[in-house]
Coordinates of C-alpha atoms and ligand atoms in Angstrom, one line a residue:
M1 CA 25.0 -4.8 -28.0
K2 CA 25.7 -1.2 -29.0
A3 CA 25.5 -0.2 -32.6
I4 CA 25.2 2.9 -34.7
V5 CA 21.9 3.2 -36.5
Y6 CA 20.0 5.8 -38.6
Y7 CA 16.4 6.0 -39.5
N8 CA 16.5 9.1 -41.7
Y9 CA 18.9 10.4 -44.3
G10 CA 20.8 13.6 -43.4
S11 CA 23.7 15.1 -41.5
P12 CA 25.7 13.2 -38.9
D13 CA 23.0 14.2 -36.4
V14 CA 20.8 11.4 -37.7
L15 CA 23.2 8.8 -36.3
K16 CA 22.2 7.2 -33.0
C17 CA 24.1 4.8 -30.7
E18 CA 21.5 2.2 -29.7
E19 CA 21.2 -1.2 -27.9
I20 CA 20.2 -3.8 -30.5
E21 CA 20.1 -7.6 -30.7
K22 CA 23.5 -9.3 -31.1
P23 CA 23.5 -10.9 -34.6
T24 CA 23.6 -14.7 -35.1
V25 CA 25.9 -16.2 -37.6
G26 CA 24.7 -17.4 -41.0
D27 CA 26.1 -20.4 -42.9
H28 CA 28.6 -18.3 -45.0
E29 CA 29.3 -15.8 -42.2
V30 CA 31.7 -15.1 -39.4
L31 CA 30.5 -13.5 -36.2
I32 CA 33.2 -10.9 -35.1
K33 CA 33.7 -9.1 -31.9
V34 CA 34.6 -5.7 -33.4
R35 CA 37.7 -4.1 -31.9
A36 CA 38.1 -1.3 -34.3
A37 CA 36.5 0.1 -37.5
S38 CA 37.3 3.0 -39.8
V39 CA 35.3 5.6 -41.6
N40 CA 35.2 6.2 -45.4
P41 CA 33.5 8.8 -47.6
L42 CA 31.1 6.0 -48.6
D43 CA 29.7 6.0 -45.0
W44 CA 28.7 9.7 -45.2
R45 CA 27.4 9.5 -48.7
L46 CA 25.0 6.6 -47.7
M47 CA 24.1 8.5 -44.5
R48 CA 23.2 11.6 -46.6
G49 CA 21.4 9.4 -49.2
K50 CA 23.2 11.4 -51.9
P51 CA 23.3 10.9 -54.8
L52 CA 19.8 9.3 -55.0
F53 CA 21.2 6.0 -56.3
A54 CA 23.1 5.6 -53.0
R55 CA 19.7 5.0 -51.5
L56 CA 19.3 1.8 -53.6
M57 CA 22.3 0.4 -51.7
I58 CA 20.5 1.0 -48.4
G59 CA 17.1 -0.1 -49.5
G60 CA 14.9 2.9 -48.7
L61 CA 14.1 5.6 -51.3
F62 CA 12.6 8.1 -48.8
K63 CA 13.8 6.7 -45.4
P64 CA 16.3 4.0 -44.7
K65 CA 15.1 1.0 -42.7
A66 CA 17.3 1.1 -39.6
A67 CA 20.4 1.5 -41.7
R68 CA 23.7 0.3 -40.1
P69 CA 26.8 2.3 -41.3
G70 CA 30.4 1.1 -41.4
V71 CA 32.3 -1.2 -43.8
D72 CA 35.9 -1.5 -42.5
L73 CA 36.6 -3.5 -39.4
A74 CA 39.1 -5.6 -37.4
G75 CA 38.3 -7.9 -34.5
Q76 CA 38.2 -11.4 -33.1
V77 CA 36.2 -14.3 -34.5
E78 CA 33.5 -15.4 -32.0
A79 CA 31.8 -18.0 -34.2
V80 CA 31.8 -19.3 -37.7
G81 CA 29.0 -20.5 -40.0
R82 CA 29.0 -24.2 -41.2
N83 CA 30.3 -23.3 -44.7
V84 CA 33.3 -21.2 -43.4
A85 CA 36.4 -23.3 -43.3
Q86 CA 39.2 -20.7 -43.2
F87 CA 38.6 -19.1 -39.8
K88 CA 38.0 -20.4 -36.3
P89 CA 36.9 -18.8 -33.0
G90 CA 39.7 -16.7 -31.5
D91 CA 41.3 -15.7 -34.9
D92 CA 42.1 -12.0 -35.3
V93 CA 40.7 -10.8 -38.7
F94 CA 40.2 -7.7 -40.8
G95 CA 38.0 -6.9 -43.8
G96 CA 34.7 -5.5 -44.9
C97 CA 31.0 -6.0 -43.9
R98 CA 27.8 -4.0 -43.5
G99 CA 27.3 -2.4 -40.1
A100 CA 30.8 -2.3 -38.8
F101 CA 30.1 0.5 -36.3
A102 CA 28.9 -2.0 -33.7
E103 CA 30.2 -4.2 -30.9
Y104 CA 29.5 -7.3 -33.0
V105 CA 28.9 -7.9 -36.6
C106 CA 28.4 -10.8 -39.0
A107 CA 30.7 -10.7 -42.1
I108 CA 30.9 -12.9 -45.2
G109 CA 34.0 -15.1 -44.8
D110 CA 35.2 -14.2 -48.3
K111 CA 35.5 -10.6 -47.3
L112 CA 37.9 -11.2 -44.4
A113 CA 41.5 -12.3 -44.0
L114 CA 43.7 -12.9 -41.0
K115 CA 44.9 -9.7 -39.4
P116 CA 48.6 -8.8 -40.2
A117 CA 50.5 -10.2 -37.2
N118 CA 52.4 -6.9 -36.6
S119 CA 49.3 -4.6 -36.8
S120 CA 47.1 -3.3 -34.0
F121 CA 43.3 -3.7 -34.5
E122 CA 43.2 0.0 -35.3
D123 CA 45.9 -0.2 -38.0
A124 CA 44.2 -3.2 -39.5
A125 CA 40.8 -1.5 -39.5
A126 CA 42.2 1.4 -41.5
V127 CA 43.1 -0.8 -44.4
P128 CA 40.2 -2.5 -46.2
V129 CA 38.3 0.0 -48.4
A130 CA 41.1 2.6 -48.8
A131 CA 44.0 0.2 -49.4
I132 CA 42.0 -2.1 -51.7
S133 CA 40.9 0.9 -53.7
A134 CA 44.5 2.0 -54.0
L135 CA 45.7 -1.5 -54.9
Q136 CA 43.0 -2.2 -57.5
G137 CA 43.4 1.3 -59.0
L138 CA 47.1 1.0 -59.4
R139 CA 47.5 -2.7 -60.3
D140 CA 44.3 -3.8 -62.0
K141 CA 43.2 -0.6 -63.7
G142 CA 46.5 1.2 -63.9
R143 CA 48.7 -1.8 -64.9
I144 CA 51.5 -0.4 -62.7
Q145 CA 55.1 -1.6 -63.6
R146 CA 58.5 -1.3 -61.9
G147 CA 60.1 2.0 -63.0
H148 CA 56.8 3.7 -64.0
K149 CA 56.4 7.4 -63.2
V150 CA 53.2 7.4 -61.1
L151 CA 51.4 10.5 -59.8
V152 CA 48.9 10.2 -56.9
D153 CA 46.5 13.2 -56.8
G154 CA 44.9 13.5 -53.3
A155 CA 47.9 11.7 -51.8
S156 CA 47.2 12.7 -48.2
G157 CA 43.8 11.1 -47.6
G158 CA 42.7 7.6 -46.8
V159 CA 43.2 6.2 -50.4
G160 CA 46.1 8.4 -51.2
T161 CA 48.4 7.5 -48.3
F162 CA 48.0 3.8 -49.2
A163 CA 48.4 4.5 -52.9
V164 CA 51.8 6.2 -52.4
Q165 CA 53.1 3.3 -50.4
I166 CA 51.6 0.6 -52.6
A167 CA 53.0 2.2 -55.7
K168 CA 56.5 2.3 -54.1
S169 CA 56.2 -1.4 -53.3
F170 CA 55.7 -2.1 -57.0
G171 CA 59.0 -0.2 -57.7
A172 CA 57.4 2.9 -59.2
E173 CA 58.8 6.5 -59.1
V174 CA 56.1 8.2 -57.1
T175 CA 55.0 11.8 -57.2
A176 CA 52.5 12.8 -54.4
V177 CA 50.2 15.8 -54.8
C178 CA 48.9 17.3 -51.5
S179 CA 48.6 20.6 -49.7
T180 CA 51.4 22.3 -47.8
R181 CA 50.6 20.8 -44.4
N182 CA 50.9 17.3 -45.8
V183 CA 54.1 17.6 -47.7
H184 CA 56.2 16.2 -44.8
T185 CA 53.8 13.1 -44.4
A186 CA 54.0 12.4 -48.1
R187 CA 57.8 12.3 -48.0
S188 CA 57.7 10.2 -44.8
I189 CA 55.6 7.5 -46.5
G190 CA 58.1 7.3 -49.4
A191 CA 57.0 9.7 -52.2
D192 CA 60.0 10.5 -54.4
H193 CA 58.6 13.9 -55.3
V194 CA 55.9 16.0 -53.7
I195 CA 53.9 18.7 -55.4
D196 CA 52.1 21.2 -53.1
Y197 CA 48.9 21.9 -55.0
T198 CA 48.6 25.3 -53.4
Q199 CA 51.9 26.3 -55.0
E200 CA 51.9 24.4 -58.3
D201 CA 49.5 22.9 -60.8
F202 CA 51.1 19.7 -62.0
T203 CA 48.9 19.6 -65.1
Q204 CA 50.6 22.7 -66.3
S205 CA 54.2 21.8 -65.5
G206 CA 55.0 19.8 -68.7
Q207 CA 55.8 16.7 -66.7
R208 CA 54.3 13.5 -68.2
Y209 CA 53.4 10.3 -66.2
D210 CA 52.8 6.6 -67.1
L211 CA 50.0 6.4 -64.6
I212 CA 48.0 9.0 -62.7
L213 CA 45.8 7.7 -59.9
A214 CA 43.3 10.4 -58.8
A215 CA 42.5 9.2 -55.2
N216 CA 40.7 12.5 -55.1
A217 CA 40.3 14.1 -58.6
Y218 CA 40.3 17.9 -58.7
H219 CA 41.2 18.7 -62.3
S220 CA 39.3 18.2 -65.5
I221 CA 39.7 14.9 -67.3
F222 CA 41.4 16.9 -70.2
D223 CA 44.0 18.2 -67.8
Y224 CA 44.8 14.7 -66.5
R225 CA 45.0 13.5 -70.0
R226 CA 47.5 16.1 -71.0
A227 CA 49.7 15.1 -68.1
L228 CA 49.9 11.5 -69.4
R229 CA 52.7 10.0 -71.5
L230 CA 51.6 8.8 -74.9
D231 CA 50.5 5.4 -73.7
G232 CA 49.7 6.5 -70.1
I233 CA 46.7 5.5 -68.0
Y234 CA 44.6 7.8 -65.9
V235 CA 42.5 6.0 -63.1
M236 CA 39.9 7.9 -61.1
A237 CA 39.0 6.5 -57.7
G238 CA 37.0 9.4 -56.4
G239 CA 36.7 13.2 -56.4
G240 CA 34.1 15.9 -57.1
W241 CA 30.9 15.2 -59.0
T242 CA 32.2 16.9 -62.2
Q243 CA 35.3 14.7 -62.2
I244 CA 33.3 11.5 -61.4
L245 CA 30.8 12.2 -64.3
Q246 CA 33.7 13.1 -66.7
A247 CA 35.5 9.9 -65.9
M248 CA 32.4 7.7 -66.3
L249 CA 31.0 9.4 -69.4
L250 CA 33.9 10.9 -71.2
G251 CA 36.6 8.5 -70.1
P252 CA 35.5 5.6 -72.4
L253 CA 35.2 8.0 -75.3
L254 CA 38.6 9.6 -74.8
S255 CA 40.1 6.2 -74.5
L256 CA 39.1 5.5 -78.1
I257 CA 41.3 8.3 -79.3
G258 CA 45.1 7.6 -79.4
S259 CA 46.6 5.2 -76.9
K260 CA 46.0 7.1 -73.6
K261 CA 43.4 5.3 -71.4
M262 CA 41.0 7.1 -69.0
R263 CA 39.4 4.8 -66.4
S264 CA 37.3 4.7 -63.3
F265 CA 36.3 1.8 -61.1
I266 CA 34.4 0.5 -58.0
A267 CA 36.7 -1.3 -55.6
N268 CA 35.8 -4.9 -54.5
I269 CA 36.8 -6.1 -51.1
N270 CA 38.0 -9.7 -51.4
Q271 CA 40.1 -12.1 -49.4
K272 CA 42.9 -12.4 -52.0
D273 CA 43.6 -8.7 -52.0
L274 CA 43.3 -8.5 -48.2
A275 CA 45.9 -11.2 -48.0
F276 CA 48.1 -9.4 -50.5
L277 CA 47.9 -6.2 -48.3
K278 CA 48.5 -8.3 -45.1
D279 CA 51.8 -9.4 -46.6
L280 CA 52.7 -5.7 -47.5
L281 CA 51.9 -4.7 -43.9
E282 CA 53.9 -7.6 -42.4
A283 CA 56.9 -6.7 -44.6
G284 CA 56.7 -3.1 -43.3
K285 CA 56.2 -1.9 -46.9
V286 CA 52.8 -0.3 -46.0
V287 CA 52.1 1.4 -42.7
P288 CA 48.6 2.9 -42.2
V289 CA 48.6 6.6 -41.5
I290 CA 46.1 7.3 -38.8
D291 CA 44.9 10.8 -38.4
R292 CA 42.3 10.6 -35.5
R293 CA 40.6 8.0 -33.3
Y294 CA 37.0 8.3 -32.0
P295 CA 35.1 5.9 -29.7
L296 CA 32.1 4.1 -31.1
R297 CA 29.6 6.6 -29.5
D298 CA 31.3 9.4 -31.5
V299 CA 31.0 8.0 -35.0
A300 CA 28.9 11.1 -35.9
E301 CA 31.9 13.3 -35.0
A302 CA 34.2 11.1 -37.0
L303 CA 32.0 11.4 -40.1
R304 CA 31.6 15.2 -39.5
Y305 CA 35.4 15.5 -39.6
L306 CA 35.9 13.2 -42.6
E307 CA 33.1 15.0 -44.6
Q308 CA 35.2 18.2 -44.5
G309 CA 37.5 16.5 -46.9
H310 CA 40.8 17.2 -45.3
A311 CA 41.6 14.0 -43.2
Q312 CA 45.3 13.3 -43.1
G313 CA 45.2 9.5 -43.7
K314 CA 42.6 7.4 -42.0
V315 CA 40.1 8.1 -39.2
V316 CA 39.6 5.2 -36.9
I317 CA 36.8 4.1 -34.6
T318 CA 37.8 2.2 -31.4
V319 CA 35.3 -0.2 -30.0
E320 CA 35.4 -0.8 -26.2
H321 CA 33.4 -3.7 -24.8
S322 CA 31.7 -3.7 -21.5
N323 CA 32.7 -6.8 -19.4
N324 CA 29.6 -8.8 -20.1
T325 CA 29.8 -8.7 -23.9
Ligands
NAP401 N1 36.1 3.9 -56.5 C1 36.0 3.4 -55.4 O1 35.6 2.2 -55.2 C2 36.3 4.2 -54.1 C3 36.8 3.5 -53.0 C4 37.2 4.3 -51.9 C5 37.0 5.7 -52.0 N2 36.6 6.3 -53.1 C6 36.5 7.7 -53.2 O2 37.8 8.2 -53.3 C7 37.8 9.5 -52.8 C8 39.0 9.6 -51.8 O3 38.7 8.7 -50.6 P1 39.5 9.0 -49.3 O4 39.1 7.9 -48.4 O5 41.0 9.1 -49.7 O6 38.9 10.4 -48.9 P2 39.5 11.4 -47.8 O7 40.4 10.7 -46.9 O8 38.3 12.1 -47.3 O9 40.4 12.4 -48.7 C9 40.8 13.6 -48.0 C10 42.1 14.1 -48.7 O10 41.8 14.7 -49.9 C11 42.8 15.7 -50.1 N3 42.4 16.9 -50.9 C12 41.4 17.8 -50.7 N4 41.5 18.7 -51.7 C13 42.5 18.4 -52.6 C14 43.0 18.9 -53.8 N5 42.5 20.0 -54.4 N6 44.1 18.3 -54.4 C15 44.6 17.2 -53.8 N7 44.2 16.6 -52.7 C16 43.1 17.2 -52.1 C17 42.9 16.3 -48.7 O11 44.2 16.8 -48.6 P3 44.4 18.4 -48.1 O12 43.8 18.5 -46.8 O13 45.9 18.5 -48.2 O14 43.7 19.2 -49.1 C18 42.8 15.1 -47.8 O15 44.0 14.6 -47.3 C19 36.4 9.8 -52.2 O16 35.7 10.5 -53.1 C20 35.8 8.4 -52.1 O17 34.4 8.4 -52.2 C21 36.2 5.5 -54.2

């Protein structure tokens, strides 16, 4: 089968589309014929091997051992391991795995759910990492409530476009922060207010929010803190290195002063949250925003584009199968 592989850390040029052995299913695994995948910043960070601790996830300090990129996928179940009861061959599923940029992949059953009935494989593949990050950031870390004033910074990327819609589904009043060219999209996915960051700095406006989700953080932690209501919560999903370090190191200390909370987190793909998102998609409350589609052989181009940091929603990989696979 065809799969994307890399043997050195570096730019997207290190990615190769090679013929490798089709995997065989383990006891807790599901063998999936991949129909679509999607790219995430995690994929290019692991490809670059930066920061250094990213290399621990791959298992090669100087060189990765035939690393297989890709987490998000949607496809059809071909076979199930003996300890997997919830899926059967022929089921359409979506979720997370290692090595999703391939024709076939084995995924742990607990990291999959049935595909939303009304979603294409491409739409379903756009969901797992980005939408679960948005959901866990808003619900678990941000304690979102109906009527909350919620601001999503970086509202036009993969995490942000899901965050705006998920926050609306919880009954929040949502402010989206994005650049001029994304103002229309932010409105179309339900934002009540849109701030164009090229025209206005929301941290200086005097407005205060119950919850700020930084899908992509661009301000200092002190600016975000100032824009919170007295008992507000700031949650950082991602952003620049300064913002990430501030959230991890200063966040817990600042949370000790007064009642504002400053948090960060690592998302965890799990079946319960995938099923929660499946319901939102089937109810039409969340619709993935797809920016571009690339065929499997062009994953390098997809990551080159994503790495520029201005994707409008999600970038999807379509996986065509030759007749004999
Ligand atoms: N904590 C976790 O477990 C977790 C999980 C998933 C992702 N992440 C991290 O979360 C971050 C976002 O992921 P993603 O998939 O959403 O990335 P993405 O799709 O690459 O985000 C791109 C978006 O960021 C926006 N942006 C760029 N500069 C901005 C600015 N100054 N202010 C506001 N928005 C700006 C861009 O909008 P414009 O073009 O309009 O500038 C673009 O739409 C990444 O750092 C990722 O590594 C963390």
